[in-house]
Tab-separated table of C-alpha atoms in Angstrom:
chain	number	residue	atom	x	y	z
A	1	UNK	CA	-102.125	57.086	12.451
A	2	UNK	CA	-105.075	55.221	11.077
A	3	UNK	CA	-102.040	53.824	8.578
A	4	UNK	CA	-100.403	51.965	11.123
A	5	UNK	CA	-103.534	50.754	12.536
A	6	UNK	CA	-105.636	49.510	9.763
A	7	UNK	CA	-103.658	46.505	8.287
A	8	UNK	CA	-104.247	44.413	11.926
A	9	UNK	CA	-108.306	44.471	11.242
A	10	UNK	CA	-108.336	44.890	7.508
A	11	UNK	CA	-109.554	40.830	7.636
A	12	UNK	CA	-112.731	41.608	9.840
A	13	UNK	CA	-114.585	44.010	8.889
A	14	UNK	CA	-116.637	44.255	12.487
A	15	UNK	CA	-112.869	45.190	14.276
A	16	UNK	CA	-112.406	47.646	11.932
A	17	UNK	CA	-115.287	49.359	12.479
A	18	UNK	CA	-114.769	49.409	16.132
A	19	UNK	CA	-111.115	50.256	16.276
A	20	UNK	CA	-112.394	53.310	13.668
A	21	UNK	CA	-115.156	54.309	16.024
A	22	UNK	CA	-112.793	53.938	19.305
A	23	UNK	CA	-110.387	56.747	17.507
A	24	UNK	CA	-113.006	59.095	16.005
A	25	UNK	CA	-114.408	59.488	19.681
A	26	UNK	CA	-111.256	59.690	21.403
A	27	UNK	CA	-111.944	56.603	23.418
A	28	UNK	CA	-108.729	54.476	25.298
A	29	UNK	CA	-108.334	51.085	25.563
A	30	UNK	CA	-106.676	50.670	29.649
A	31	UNK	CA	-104.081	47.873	30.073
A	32	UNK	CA	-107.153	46.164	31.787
A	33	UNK	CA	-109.041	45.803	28.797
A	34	UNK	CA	-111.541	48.274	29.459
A	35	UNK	CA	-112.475	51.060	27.317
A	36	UNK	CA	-112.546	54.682	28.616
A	37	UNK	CA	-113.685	58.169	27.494
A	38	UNK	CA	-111.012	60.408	29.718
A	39	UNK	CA	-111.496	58.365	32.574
A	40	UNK	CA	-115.147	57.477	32.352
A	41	UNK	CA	-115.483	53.771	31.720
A	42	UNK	CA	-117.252	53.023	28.502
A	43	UNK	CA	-119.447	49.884	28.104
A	44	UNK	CA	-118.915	47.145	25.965
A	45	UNK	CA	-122.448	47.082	25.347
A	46	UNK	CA	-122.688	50.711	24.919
A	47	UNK	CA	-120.364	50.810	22.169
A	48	UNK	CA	-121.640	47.777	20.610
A	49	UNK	CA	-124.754	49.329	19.898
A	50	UNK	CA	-123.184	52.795	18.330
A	51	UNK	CA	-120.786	50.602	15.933
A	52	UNK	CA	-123.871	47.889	15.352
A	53	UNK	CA	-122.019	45.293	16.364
A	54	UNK	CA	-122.390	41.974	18.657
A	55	UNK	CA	-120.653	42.508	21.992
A	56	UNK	CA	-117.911	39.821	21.238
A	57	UNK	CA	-116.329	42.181	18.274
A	58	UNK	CA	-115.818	44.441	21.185
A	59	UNK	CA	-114.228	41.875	22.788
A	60	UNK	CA	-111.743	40.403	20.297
A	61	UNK	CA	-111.067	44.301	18.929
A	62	UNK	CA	-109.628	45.076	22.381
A	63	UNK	CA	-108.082	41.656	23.132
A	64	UNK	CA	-106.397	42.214	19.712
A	65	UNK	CA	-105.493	45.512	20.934
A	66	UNK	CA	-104.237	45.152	24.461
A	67	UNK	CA	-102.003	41.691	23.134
A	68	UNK	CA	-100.311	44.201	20.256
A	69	UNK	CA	-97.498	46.645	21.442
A	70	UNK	CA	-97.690	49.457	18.890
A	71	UNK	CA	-101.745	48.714	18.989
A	72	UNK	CA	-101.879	48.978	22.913
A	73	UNK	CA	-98.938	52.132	22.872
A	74	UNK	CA	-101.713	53.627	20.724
A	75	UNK	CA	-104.859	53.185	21.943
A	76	UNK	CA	-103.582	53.339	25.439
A	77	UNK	CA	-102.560	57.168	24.892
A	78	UNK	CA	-105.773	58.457	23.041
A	79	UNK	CA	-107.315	61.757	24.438
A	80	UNK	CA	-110.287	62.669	23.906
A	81	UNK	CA	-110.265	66.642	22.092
A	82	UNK	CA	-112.815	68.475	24.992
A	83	UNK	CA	-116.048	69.501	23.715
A	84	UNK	CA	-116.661	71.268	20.174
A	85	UNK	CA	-119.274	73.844	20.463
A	86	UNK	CA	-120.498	73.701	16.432
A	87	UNK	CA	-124.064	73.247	17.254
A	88	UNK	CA	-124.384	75.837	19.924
A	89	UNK	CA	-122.008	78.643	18.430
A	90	UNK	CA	-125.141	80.109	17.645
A	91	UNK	CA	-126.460	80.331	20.963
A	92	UNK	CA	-123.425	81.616	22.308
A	93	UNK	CA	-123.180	84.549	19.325
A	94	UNK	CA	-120.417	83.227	17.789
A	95	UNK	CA	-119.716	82.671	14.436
A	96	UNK	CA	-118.998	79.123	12.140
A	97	UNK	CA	-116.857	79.062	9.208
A	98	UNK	CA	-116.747	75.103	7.863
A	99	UNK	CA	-114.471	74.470	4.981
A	100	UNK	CA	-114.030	71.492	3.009
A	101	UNK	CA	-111.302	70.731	1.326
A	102	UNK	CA	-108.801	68.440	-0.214
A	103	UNK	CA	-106.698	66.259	1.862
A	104	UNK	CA	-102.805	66.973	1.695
A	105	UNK	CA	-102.841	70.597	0.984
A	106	UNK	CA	-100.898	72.347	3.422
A	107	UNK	CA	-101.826	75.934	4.506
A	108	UNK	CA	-105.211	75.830	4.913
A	109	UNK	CA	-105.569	76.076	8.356
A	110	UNK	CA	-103.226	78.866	8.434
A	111	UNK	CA	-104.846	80.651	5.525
A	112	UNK	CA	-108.242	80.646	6.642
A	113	UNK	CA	-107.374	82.013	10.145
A	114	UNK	CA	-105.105	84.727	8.690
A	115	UNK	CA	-108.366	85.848	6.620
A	116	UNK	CA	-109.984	85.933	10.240
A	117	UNK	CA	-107.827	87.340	11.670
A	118	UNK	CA	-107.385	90.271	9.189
A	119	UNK	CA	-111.493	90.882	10.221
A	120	UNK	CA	-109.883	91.340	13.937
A	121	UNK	CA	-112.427	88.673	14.937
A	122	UNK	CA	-110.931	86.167	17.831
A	123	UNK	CA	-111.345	82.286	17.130
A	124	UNK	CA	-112.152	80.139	19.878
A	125	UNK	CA	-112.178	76.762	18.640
A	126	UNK	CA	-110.549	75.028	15.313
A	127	UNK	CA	-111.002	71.486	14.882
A	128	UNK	CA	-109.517	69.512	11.625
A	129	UNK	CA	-111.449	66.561	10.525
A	130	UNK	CA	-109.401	63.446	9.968
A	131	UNK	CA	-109.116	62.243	6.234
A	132	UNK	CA	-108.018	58.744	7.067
A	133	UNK	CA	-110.458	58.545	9.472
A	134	UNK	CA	-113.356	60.826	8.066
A	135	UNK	CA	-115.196	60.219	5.081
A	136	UNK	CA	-115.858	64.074	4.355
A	137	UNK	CA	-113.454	65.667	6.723
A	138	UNK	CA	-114.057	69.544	7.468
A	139	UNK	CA	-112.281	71.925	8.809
A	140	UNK	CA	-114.493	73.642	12.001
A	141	UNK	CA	-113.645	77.503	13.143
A	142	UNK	CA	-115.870	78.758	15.694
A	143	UNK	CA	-114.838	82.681	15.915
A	144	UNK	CA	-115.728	85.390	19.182
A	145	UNK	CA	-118.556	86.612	16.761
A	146	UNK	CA	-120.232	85.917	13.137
A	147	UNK	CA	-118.112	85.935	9.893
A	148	UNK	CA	-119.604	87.950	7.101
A	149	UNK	CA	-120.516	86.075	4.070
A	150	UNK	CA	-117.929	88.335	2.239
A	151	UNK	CA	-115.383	86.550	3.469
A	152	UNK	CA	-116.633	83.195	1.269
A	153	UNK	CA	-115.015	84.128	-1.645
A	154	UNK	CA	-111.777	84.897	-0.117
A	155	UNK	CA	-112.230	81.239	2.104
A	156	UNK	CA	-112.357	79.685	-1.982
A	157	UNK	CA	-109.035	80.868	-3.434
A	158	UNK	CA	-107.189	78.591	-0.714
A	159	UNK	CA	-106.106	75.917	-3.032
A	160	UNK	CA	-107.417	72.936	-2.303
A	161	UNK	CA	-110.557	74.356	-0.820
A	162	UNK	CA	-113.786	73.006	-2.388
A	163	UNK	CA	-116.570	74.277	-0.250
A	164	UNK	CA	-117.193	76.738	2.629
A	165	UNK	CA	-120.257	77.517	4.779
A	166	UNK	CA	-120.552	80.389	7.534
A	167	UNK	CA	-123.372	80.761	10.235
């Protein structure tokens, strides 16, 4: 997606980092040119200050937006993915596997929760980090209860996987 969408703020570098920052949270852009998380309205101001920009690249990023038809057919429809429970999983006695691998391989996802699932241990949450939109994109699994470190090895012979960490 971030493909199509790149190109029409490549030139300013302030648009781009909004337009990046709208996707990675999820965030619409209404017809009305207001911005929305689900259907909580999200201030310009408030966003300026996350992306560290002036107000007005807010602005011109959405009037950009809204005035493009693939642009506004795409930020119109953007979700955002619910609530990932990473930093309490602990809390909650479940477990964390994070891998990080390389972009393009296909399988992973599949591979690591077939290894989970051979340990009869229910996952509750997976959530795949974006490579055009994430700088180190990880794969999250948040399992019914803790992962033994056994398993790290195993998590390693996926091609393509560089790194894994469980808690």
């Amino acid at each position: 997606m971030w493909e199509k969408v790149k190109h029409k703020f490549e030139k300013f570098p302030a648009r781009m980092n909004v337009a990046r920052k709208i996707i990675e949270y999820g965030l619409r852009v209404g017809e009305n040119g207001k911005i929305y998380c689900g259907d909580i309205e999200i201030s310009d101001l408030a966003l300026a200050r996350a992306v560290n920009v002036d107000r007005r690249s807010i602005k011109t990023t959405v009037e950009v937006i809204v005035s493009d038809e693939l642009l506004a057919k795409i930020f119109g429809n953007i979700t955002p993915a619910g609530p990932i429970i990473k930093n309490v999983a602990k809390d909650l006695g479940f477990g964390v596997v994070e891998i990080e691998a390389e972009a393009g391989n296909p399988g992973i996802i599949a591979k690591a929760t077939e290894l989970i699932s051979k340990e009869n241990i229910s996952i509750r949450q997976v959530h795949a980090g974006d490579p055009e939109i994430e700088e180190n994109p990880r794969l999250t699994i948040i399992t019914e209860k803790p992962i033994k470190g056994n398993l790290i090895n195993k998590f390693l012979n996926i091609d393509g996987v560089r790194r894994v960490s469980i808690y």
